PDB file of C-alpha atoms in Angstrom:
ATOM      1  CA  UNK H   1      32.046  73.909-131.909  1.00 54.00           C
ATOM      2  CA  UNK H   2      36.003  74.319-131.210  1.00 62.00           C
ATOM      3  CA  UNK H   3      37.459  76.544-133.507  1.00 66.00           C
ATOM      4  CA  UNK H   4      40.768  75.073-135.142  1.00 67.00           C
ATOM      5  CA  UNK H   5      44.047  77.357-134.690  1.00 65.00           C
ATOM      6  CA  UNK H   6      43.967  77.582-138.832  1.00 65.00           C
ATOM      7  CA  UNK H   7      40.780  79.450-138.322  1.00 68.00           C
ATOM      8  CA  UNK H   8      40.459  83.072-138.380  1.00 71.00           C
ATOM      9  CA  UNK H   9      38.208  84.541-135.369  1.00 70.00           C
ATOM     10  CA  UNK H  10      34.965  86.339-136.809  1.00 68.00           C
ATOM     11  CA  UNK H  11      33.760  83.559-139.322  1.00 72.00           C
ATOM     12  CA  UNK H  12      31.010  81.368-138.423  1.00 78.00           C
ATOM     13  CA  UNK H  13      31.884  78.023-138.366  1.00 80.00           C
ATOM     14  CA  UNK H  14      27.867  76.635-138.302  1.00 85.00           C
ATOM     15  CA  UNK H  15      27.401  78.187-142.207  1.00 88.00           C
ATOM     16  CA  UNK H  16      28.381  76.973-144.833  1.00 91.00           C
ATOM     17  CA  UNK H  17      31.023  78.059-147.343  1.00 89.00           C
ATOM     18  CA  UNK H  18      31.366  77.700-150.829  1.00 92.00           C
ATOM     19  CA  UNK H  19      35.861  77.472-150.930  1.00 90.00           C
ATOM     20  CA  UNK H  20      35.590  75.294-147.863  1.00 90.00           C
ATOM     21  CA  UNK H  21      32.995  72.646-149.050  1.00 93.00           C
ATOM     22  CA  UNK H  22      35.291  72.666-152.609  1.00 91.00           C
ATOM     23  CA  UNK H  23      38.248  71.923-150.583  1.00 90.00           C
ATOM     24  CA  UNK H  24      36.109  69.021-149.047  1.00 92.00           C
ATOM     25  CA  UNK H  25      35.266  67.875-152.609  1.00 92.00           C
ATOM     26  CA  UNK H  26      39.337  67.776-153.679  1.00 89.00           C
ATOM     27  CA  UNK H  27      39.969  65.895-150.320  1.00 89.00           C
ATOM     28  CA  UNK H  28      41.463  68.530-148.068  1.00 87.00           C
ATOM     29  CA  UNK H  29      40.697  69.498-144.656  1.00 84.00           C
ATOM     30  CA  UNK H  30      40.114  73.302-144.557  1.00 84.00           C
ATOM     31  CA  UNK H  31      36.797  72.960-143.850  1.00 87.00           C
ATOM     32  CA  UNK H  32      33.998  72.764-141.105  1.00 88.00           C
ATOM     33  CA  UNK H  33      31.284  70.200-140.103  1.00 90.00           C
ATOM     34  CA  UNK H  34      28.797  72.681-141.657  1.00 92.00           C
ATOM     35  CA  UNK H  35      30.799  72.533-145.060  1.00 93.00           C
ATOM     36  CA  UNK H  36      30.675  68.611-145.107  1.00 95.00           C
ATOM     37  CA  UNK H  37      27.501  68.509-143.960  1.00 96.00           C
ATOM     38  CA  UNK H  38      26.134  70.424-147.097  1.00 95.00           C
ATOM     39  CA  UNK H  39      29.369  69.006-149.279  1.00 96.00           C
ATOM     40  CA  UNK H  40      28.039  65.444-148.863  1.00 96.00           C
ATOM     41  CA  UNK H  41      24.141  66.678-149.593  1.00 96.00           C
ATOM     42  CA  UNK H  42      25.647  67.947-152.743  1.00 95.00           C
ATOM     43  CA  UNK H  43      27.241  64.710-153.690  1.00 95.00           C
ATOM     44  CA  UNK H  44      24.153  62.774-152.798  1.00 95.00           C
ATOM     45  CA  UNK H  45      22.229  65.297-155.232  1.00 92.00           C
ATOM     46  CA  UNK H  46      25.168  64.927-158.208  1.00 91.00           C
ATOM     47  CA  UNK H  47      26.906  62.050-157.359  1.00 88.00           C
ATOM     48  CA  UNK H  48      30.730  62.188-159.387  1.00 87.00           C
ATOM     49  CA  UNK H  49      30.881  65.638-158.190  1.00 90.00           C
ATOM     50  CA  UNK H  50      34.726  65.325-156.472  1.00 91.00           C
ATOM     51  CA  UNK H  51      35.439  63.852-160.170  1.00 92.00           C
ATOM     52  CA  UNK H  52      34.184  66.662-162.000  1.00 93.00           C
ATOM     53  CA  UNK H  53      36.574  68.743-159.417  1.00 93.00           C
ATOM     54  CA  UNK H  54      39.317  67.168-159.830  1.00 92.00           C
ATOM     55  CA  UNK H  55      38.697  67.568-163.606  1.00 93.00           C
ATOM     56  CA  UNK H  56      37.922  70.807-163.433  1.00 95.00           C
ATOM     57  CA  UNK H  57      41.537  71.172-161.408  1.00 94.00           C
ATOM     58  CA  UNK H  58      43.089  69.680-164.439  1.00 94.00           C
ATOM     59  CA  UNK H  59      41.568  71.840-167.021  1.00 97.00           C
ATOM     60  CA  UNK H  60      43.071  74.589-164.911  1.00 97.00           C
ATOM     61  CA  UNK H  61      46.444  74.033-165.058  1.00 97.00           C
ATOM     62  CA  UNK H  62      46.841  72.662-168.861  1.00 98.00           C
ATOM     63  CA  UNK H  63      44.895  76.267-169.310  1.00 98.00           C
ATOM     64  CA  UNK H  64      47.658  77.584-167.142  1.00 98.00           C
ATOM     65  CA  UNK H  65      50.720  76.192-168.941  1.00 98.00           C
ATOM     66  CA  UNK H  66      48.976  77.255-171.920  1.00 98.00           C
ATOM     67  CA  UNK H  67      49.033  80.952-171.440  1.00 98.00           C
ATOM     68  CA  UNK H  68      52.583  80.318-170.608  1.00 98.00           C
ATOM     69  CA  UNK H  69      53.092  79.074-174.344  1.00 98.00           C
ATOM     70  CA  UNK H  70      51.546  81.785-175.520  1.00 98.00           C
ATOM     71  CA  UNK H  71      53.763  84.418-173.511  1.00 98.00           C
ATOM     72  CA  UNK H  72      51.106  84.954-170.678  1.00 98.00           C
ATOM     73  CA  UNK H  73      53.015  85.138-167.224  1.00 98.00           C
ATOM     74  CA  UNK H  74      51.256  87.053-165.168  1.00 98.00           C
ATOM     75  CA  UNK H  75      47.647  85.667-163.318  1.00 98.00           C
ATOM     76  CA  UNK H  76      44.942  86.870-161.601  1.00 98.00           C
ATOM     77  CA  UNK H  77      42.645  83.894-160.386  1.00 98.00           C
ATOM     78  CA  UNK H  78      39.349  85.427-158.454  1.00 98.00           C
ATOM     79  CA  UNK H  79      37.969  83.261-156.398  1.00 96.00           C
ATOM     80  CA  UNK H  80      40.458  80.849-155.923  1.00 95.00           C
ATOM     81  CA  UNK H  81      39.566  79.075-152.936  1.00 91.00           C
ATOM     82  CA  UNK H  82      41.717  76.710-150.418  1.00 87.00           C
ATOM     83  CA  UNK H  83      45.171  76.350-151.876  1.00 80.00           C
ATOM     84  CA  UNK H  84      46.020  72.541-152.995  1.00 79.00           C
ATOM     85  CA  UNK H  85      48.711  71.049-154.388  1.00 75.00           C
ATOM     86  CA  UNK H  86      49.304  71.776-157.850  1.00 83.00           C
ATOM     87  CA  UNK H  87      47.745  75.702-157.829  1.00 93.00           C
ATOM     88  CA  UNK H  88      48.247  78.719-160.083  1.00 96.00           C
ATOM     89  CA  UNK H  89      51.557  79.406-158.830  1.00 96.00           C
ATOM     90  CA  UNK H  90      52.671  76.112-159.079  1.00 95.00           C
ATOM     91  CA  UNK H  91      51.993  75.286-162.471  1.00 97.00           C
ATOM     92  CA  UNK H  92      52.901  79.131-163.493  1.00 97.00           C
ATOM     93  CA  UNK H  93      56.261  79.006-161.991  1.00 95.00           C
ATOM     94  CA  UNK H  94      56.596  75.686-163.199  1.00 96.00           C
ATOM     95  CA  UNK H  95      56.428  76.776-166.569  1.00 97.00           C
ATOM     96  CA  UNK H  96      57.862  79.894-166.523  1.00 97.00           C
ATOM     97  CA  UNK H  97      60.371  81.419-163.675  1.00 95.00           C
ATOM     98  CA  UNK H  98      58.849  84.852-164.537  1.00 95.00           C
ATOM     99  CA  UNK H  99      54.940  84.117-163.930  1.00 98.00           C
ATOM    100  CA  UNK H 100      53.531  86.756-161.575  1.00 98.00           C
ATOM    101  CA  UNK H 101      50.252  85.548-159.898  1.00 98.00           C
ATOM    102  CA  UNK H 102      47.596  87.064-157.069  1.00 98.00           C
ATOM    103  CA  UNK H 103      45.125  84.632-156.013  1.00 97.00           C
ATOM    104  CA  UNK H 104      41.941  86.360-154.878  1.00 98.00           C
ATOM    105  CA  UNK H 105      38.757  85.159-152.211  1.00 96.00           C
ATOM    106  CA  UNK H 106      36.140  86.047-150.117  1.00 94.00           C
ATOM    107  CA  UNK H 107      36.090  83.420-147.833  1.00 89.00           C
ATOM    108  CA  UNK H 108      38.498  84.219-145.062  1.00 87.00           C
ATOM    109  CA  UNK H 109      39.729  80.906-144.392  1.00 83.00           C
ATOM    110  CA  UNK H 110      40.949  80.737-148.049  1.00 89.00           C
ATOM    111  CA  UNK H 111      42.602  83.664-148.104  1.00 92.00           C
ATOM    112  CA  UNK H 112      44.623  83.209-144.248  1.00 86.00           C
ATOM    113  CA  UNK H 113      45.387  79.836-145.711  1.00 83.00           C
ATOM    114  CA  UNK H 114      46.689  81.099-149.290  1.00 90.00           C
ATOM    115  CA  UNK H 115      48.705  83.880-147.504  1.00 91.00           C
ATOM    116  CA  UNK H 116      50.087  81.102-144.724  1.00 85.00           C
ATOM    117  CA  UNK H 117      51.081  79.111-148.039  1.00 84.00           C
ATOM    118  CA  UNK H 118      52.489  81.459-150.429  1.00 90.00           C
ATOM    119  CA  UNK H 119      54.326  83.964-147.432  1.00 89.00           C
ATOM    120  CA  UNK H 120      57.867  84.523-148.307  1.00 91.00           C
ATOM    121  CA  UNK H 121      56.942  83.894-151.843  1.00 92.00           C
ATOM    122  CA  UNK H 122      57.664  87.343-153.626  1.00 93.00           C
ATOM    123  CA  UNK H 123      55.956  86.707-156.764  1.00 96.00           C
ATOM    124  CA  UNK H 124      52.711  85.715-155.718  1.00 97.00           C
ATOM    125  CA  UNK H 125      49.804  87.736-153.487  1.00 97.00           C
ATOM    126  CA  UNK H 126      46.815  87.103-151.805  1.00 97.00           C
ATOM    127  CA  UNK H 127      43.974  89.698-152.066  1.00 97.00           C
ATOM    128  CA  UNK H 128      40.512  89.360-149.571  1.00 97.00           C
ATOM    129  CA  UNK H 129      38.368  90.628-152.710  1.00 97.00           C
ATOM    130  CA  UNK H 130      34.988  90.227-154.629  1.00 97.00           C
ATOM    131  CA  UNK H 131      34.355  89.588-158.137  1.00 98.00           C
ATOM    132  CA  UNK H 132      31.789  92.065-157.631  1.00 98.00           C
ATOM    133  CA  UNK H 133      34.218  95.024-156.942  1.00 98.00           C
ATOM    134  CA  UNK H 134      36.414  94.634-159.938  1.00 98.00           C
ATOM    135  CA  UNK H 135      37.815  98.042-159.609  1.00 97.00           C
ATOM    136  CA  UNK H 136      38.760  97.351-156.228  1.00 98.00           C
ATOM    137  CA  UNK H 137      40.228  94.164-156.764  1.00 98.00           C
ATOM    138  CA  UNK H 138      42.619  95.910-159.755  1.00 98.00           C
ATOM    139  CA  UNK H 139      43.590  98.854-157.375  1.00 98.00           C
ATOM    140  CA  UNK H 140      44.471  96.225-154.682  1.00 98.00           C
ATOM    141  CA  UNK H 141      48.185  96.566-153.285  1.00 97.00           C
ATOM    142  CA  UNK H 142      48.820  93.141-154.390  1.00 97.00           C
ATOM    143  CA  UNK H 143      47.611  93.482-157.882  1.00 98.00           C
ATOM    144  CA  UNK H 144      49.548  97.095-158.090  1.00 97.00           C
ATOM    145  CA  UNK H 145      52.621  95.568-156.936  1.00 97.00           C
ATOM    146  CA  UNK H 146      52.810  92.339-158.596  1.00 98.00           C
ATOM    147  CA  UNK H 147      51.028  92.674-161.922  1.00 98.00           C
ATOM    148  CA  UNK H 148      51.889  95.037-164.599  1.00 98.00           C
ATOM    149  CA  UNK H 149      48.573  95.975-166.044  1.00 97.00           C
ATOM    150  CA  UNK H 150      50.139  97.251-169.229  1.00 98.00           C
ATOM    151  CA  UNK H 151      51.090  93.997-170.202  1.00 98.00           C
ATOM    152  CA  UNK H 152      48.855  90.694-171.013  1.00 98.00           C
ATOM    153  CA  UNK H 153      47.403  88.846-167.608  1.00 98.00           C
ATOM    154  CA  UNK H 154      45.516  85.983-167.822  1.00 98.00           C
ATOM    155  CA  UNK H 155      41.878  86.354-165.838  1.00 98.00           C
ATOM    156  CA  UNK H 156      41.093  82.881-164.060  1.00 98.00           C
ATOM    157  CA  UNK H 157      37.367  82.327-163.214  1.00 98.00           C
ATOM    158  CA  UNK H 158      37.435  78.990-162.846  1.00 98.00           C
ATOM    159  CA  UNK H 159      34.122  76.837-161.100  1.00 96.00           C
ATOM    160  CA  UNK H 160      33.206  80.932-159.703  1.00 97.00           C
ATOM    161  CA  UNK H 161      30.935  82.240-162.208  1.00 98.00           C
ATOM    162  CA  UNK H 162      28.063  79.366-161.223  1.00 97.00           C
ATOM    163  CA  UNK H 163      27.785  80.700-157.615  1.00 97.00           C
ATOM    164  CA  UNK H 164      26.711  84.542-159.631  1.00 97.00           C
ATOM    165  CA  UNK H 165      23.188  84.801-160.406  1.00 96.00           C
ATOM    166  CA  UNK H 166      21.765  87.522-162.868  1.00 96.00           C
ATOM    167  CA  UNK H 167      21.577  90.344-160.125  1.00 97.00           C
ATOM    168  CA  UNK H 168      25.296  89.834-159.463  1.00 97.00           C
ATOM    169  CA  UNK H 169      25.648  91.085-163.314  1.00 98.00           C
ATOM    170  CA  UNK H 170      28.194  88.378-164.164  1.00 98.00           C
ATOM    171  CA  UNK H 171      28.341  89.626-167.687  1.00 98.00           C
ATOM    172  CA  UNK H 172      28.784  93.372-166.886  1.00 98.00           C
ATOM    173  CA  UNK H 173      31.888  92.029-164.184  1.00 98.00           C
ATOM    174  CA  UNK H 174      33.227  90.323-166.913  1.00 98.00           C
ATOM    175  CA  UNK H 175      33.374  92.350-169.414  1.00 98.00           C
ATOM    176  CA  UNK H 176      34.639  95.569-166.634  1.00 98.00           C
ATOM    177  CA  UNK H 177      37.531  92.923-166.316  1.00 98.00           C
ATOM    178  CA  UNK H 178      37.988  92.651-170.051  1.00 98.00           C
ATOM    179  CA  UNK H 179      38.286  96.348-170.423  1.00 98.00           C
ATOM    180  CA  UNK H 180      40.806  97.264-167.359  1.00 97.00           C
ATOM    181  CA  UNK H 181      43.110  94.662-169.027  1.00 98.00           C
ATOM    182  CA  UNK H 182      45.886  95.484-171.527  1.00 98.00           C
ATOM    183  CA  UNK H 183      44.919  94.050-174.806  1.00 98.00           C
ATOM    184  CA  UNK H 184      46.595  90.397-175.577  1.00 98.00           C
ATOM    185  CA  UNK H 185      44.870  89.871-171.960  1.00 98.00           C
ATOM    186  CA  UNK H 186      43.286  86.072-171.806  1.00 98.00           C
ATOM    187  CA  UNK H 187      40.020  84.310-169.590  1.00 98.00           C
ATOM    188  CA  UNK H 188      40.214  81.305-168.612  1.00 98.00           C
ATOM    189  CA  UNK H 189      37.293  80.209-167.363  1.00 98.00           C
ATOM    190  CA  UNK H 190      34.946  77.132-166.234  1.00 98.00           C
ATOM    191  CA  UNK H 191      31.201  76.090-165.671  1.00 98.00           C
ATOM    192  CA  UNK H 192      28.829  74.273-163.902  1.00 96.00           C
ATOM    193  CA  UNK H 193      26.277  73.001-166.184  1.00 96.00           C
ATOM    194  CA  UNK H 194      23.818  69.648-167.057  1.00 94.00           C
ATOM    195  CA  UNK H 195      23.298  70.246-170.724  1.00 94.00           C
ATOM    196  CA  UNK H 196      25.784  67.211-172.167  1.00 87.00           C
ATOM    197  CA  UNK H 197      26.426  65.259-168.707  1.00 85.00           C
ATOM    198  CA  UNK H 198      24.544  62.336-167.277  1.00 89.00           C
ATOM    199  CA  UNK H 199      22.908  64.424-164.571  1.00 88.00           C
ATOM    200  CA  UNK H 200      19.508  66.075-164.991  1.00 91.00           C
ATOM    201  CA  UNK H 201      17.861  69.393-164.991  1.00 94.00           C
ATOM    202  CA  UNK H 202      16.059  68.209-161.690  1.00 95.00           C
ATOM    203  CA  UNK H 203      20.012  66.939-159.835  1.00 94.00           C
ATOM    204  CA  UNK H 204      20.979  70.225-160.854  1.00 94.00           C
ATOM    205  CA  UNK H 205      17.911  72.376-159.319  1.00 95.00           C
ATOM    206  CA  UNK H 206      18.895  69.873-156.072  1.00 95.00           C
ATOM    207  CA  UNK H 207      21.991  71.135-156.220  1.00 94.00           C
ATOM    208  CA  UNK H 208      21.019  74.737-156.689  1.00 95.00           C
ATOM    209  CA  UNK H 209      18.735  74.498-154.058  1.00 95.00           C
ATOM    210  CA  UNK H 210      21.042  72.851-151.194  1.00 94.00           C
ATOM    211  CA  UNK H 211      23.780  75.622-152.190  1.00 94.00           C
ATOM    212  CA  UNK H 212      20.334  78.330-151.551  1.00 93.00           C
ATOM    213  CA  UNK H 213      19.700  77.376-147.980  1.00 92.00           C
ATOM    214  CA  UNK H 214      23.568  77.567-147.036  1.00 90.00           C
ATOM    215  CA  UNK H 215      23.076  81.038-148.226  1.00 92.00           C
ATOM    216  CA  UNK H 216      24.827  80.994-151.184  1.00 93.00           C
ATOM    217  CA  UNK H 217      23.786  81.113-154.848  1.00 95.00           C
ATOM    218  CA  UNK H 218      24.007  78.154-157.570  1.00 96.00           C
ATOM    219  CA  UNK H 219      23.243  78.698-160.848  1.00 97.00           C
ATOM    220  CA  UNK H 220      23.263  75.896-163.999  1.00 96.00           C
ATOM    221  CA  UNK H 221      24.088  77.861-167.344  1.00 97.00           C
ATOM    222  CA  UNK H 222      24.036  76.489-171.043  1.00 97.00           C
ATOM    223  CA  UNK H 223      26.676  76.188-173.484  1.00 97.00           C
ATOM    224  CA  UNK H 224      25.517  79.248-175.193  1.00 97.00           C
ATOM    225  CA  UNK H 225      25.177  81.131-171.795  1.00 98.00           C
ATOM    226  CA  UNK H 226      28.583  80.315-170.659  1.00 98.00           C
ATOM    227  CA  UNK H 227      30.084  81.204-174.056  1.00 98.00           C
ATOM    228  CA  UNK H 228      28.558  85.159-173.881  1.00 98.00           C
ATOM    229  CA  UNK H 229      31.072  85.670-171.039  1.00 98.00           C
ATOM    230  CA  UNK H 230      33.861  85.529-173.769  1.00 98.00           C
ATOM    231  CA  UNK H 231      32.439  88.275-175.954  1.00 98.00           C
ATOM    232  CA  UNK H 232      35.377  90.450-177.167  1.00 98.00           C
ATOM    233  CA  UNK H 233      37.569  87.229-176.715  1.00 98.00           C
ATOM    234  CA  UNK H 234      38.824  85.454-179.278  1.00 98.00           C
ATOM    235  CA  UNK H 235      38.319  81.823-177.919  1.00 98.00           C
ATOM    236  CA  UNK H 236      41.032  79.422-178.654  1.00 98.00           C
ATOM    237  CA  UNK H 237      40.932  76.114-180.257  1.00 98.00           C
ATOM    238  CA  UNK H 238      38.232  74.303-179.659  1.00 98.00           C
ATOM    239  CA  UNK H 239      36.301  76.589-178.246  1.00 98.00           C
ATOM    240  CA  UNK H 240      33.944  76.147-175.146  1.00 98.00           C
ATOM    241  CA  UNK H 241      34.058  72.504-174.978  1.00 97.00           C
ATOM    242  CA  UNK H 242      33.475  69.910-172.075  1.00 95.00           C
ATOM    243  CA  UNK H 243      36.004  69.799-168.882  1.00 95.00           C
ATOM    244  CA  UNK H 244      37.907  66.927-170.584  1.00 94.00           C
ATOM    245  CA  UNK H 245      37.936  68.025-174.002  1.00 95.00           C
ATOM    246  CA  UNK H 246      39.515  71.636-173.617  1.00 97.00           C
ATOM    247  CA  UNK H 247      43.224  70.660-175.057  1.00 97.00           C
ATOM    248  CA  UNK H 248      43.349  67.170-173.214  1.00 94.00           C
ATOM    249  CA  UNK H 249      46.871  65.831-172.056  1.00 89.00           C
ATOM    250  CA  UNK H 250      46.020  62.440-173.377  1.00 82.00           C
ATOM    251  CA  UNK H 251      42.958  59.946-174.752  1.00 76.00           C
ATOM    252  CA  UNK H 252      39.624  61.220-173.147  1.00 72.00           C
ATOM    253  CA  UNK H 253      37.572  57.928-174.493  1.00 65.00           C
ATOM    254  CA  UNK H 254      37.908  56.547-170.609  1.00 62.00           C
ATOM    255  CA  UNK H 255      36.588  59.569-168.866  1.00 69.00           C
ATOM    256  CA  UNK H 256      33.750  59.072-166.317  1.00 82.00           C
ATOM    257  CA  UNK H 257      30.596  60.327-168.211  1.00 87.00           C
ATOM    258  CA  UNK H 258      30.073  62.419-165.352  1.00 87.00           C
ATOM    259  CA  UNK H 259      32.763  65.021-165.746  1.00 90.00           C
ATOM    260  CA  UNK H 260      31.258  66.112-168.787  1.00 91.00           C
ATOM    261  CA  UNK H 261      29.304  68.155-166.090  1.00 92.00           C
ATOM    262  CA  UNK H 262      30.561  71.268-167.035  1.00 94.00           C
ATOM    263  CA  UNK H 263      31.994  74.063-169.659  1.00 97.00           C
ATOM    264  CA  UNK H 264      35.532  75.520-169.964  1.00 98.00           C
ATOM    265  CA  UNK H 265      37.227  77.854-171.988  1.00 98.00           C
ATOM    266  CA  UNK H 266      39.957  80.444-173.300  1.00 98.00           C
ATOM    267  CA  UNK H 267      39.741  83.620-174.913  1.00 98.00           C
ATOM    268  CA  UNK H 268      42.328  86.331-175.389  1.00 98.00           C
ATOM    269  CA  UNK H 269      41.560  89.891-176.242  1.00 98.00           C
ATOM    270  CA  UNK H 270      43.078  91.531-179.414  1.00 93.00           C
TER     271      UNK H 270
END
């Protein structure tokens, strides 16, 4: 397979990646055969999945110009994937000259793609990191030079948590997160899940189990699962809600049932 010039050397372009087959969903072209391959499996399995991304995008950003309103400018979004139009810095800067953000990945095509977008950018940083490692992640160059730690930053984990299963100790990562964070800190999170959407318990094993033999982990939680990952939050109004419900920009009545595939939230520390 030739290797495009946008690709870093020392990746293997015949597996799979989780970023690149989510920048296939949202109609970019970061990504391998190997990634569409298993991107259109996925979509066979769920179909509606690109809507429930693009949904998910949009809960993103009106959580983003929310923490603005509430005096939140600085952002640290783990796994943040391919850059597209209408990212963290984007909608931060957008909303406030001020906002600070450092996207984070551990795919290395996202992150030589968010460096090649952001460079010459001086409020926003690119860190090669895992969730897993939050300590390393906070005591990242980027992170010490852009993001004042004594002062509120808003955690995104947004469509990441669902590739963590229970040995990955999503909850523990959380909550080490949670605590490094000066208080008035905020999560803003989303889900995967099947427990209100049209799809079933059985589309979303499929899906689980064509994410499992690209090596990487899937994982459908409930309502009530996804909402533990905001203990010692304070969630905001209305809670952990569906993709299209969380603080929609307009009337939600015409949504597609299927991107009610999913949780999404935001809490802020005291």
């Amino acid at each position: 397979m030739e290797r495009p010039a946008w690709a870093p050397h020392g990746i293997d372009l015949s597996v799979p990646s989780v970023s690149r087959m989510y920048d296939y969903y949202l109609g970019g072209s970061h990504n391998f055969e190997a990634d569409r391959v298993a991107a259109r499996k996925v979509i066979e399995a769920f179909p509606g999945l690109p809507k429930i991304v693009q949904a998910n995008r949009a809960f993103m950003r009106r959580a983003v110009r929310h923490a603005v309103a509430e005096g939140v400018t600085q952002f640290l979004d783990i796994g943040s994937g391919i850059p597209t139009f209408g990212n963290v810095h984007e909608v931060a800067r957008e909303a406030s000259p001020e906002a600070r953000v450092v996207y984070v990945d551990n795919d290395a095509v996202a992150v030589a793609h968010s460096r090649a977008v952001v460079a010459g950018q001086d409020h926003v940083g690119v860190v090669a990191g895992d969730f897993r490692e939050p300590s390393a992640i906070l005591a990242s160059r980027p992170v010490e030079s852009l993001l004042d730690l004594n002062r509120p930053v808003a955690l995104l984990l947004v469509a990441l948590l669902h590739f963590m299963d229970q040995d990955d100790k999503p909850y523990e990562r959380v909550a080490e997160f949670r605590d490094a964070l000066a208080p008035g800190s905020m999560l803003i999170l989303s889900h995967a899940s099947v427990e209100r959407g049209p799809a079933t318990t059985a589309q979303g094993d499929d899906v689980s189990d064509i994410y499992r033999r690209g090596g990487s982990t899937f994982v459908m939680r409930t309502s009530a699962e996804i909402e533990r990952f905001f203990d010692g939050f304070e969630l905001a109004e209305p809670g952990v809600v569906a993709l299209p419900d969380w603080r929609p920009d307009g009337p939600v009545d015409l949504e597609d049932p299927t991107v009610y595939s999913g949780f999404a939230g935001v809490g802020r520390t005291a």
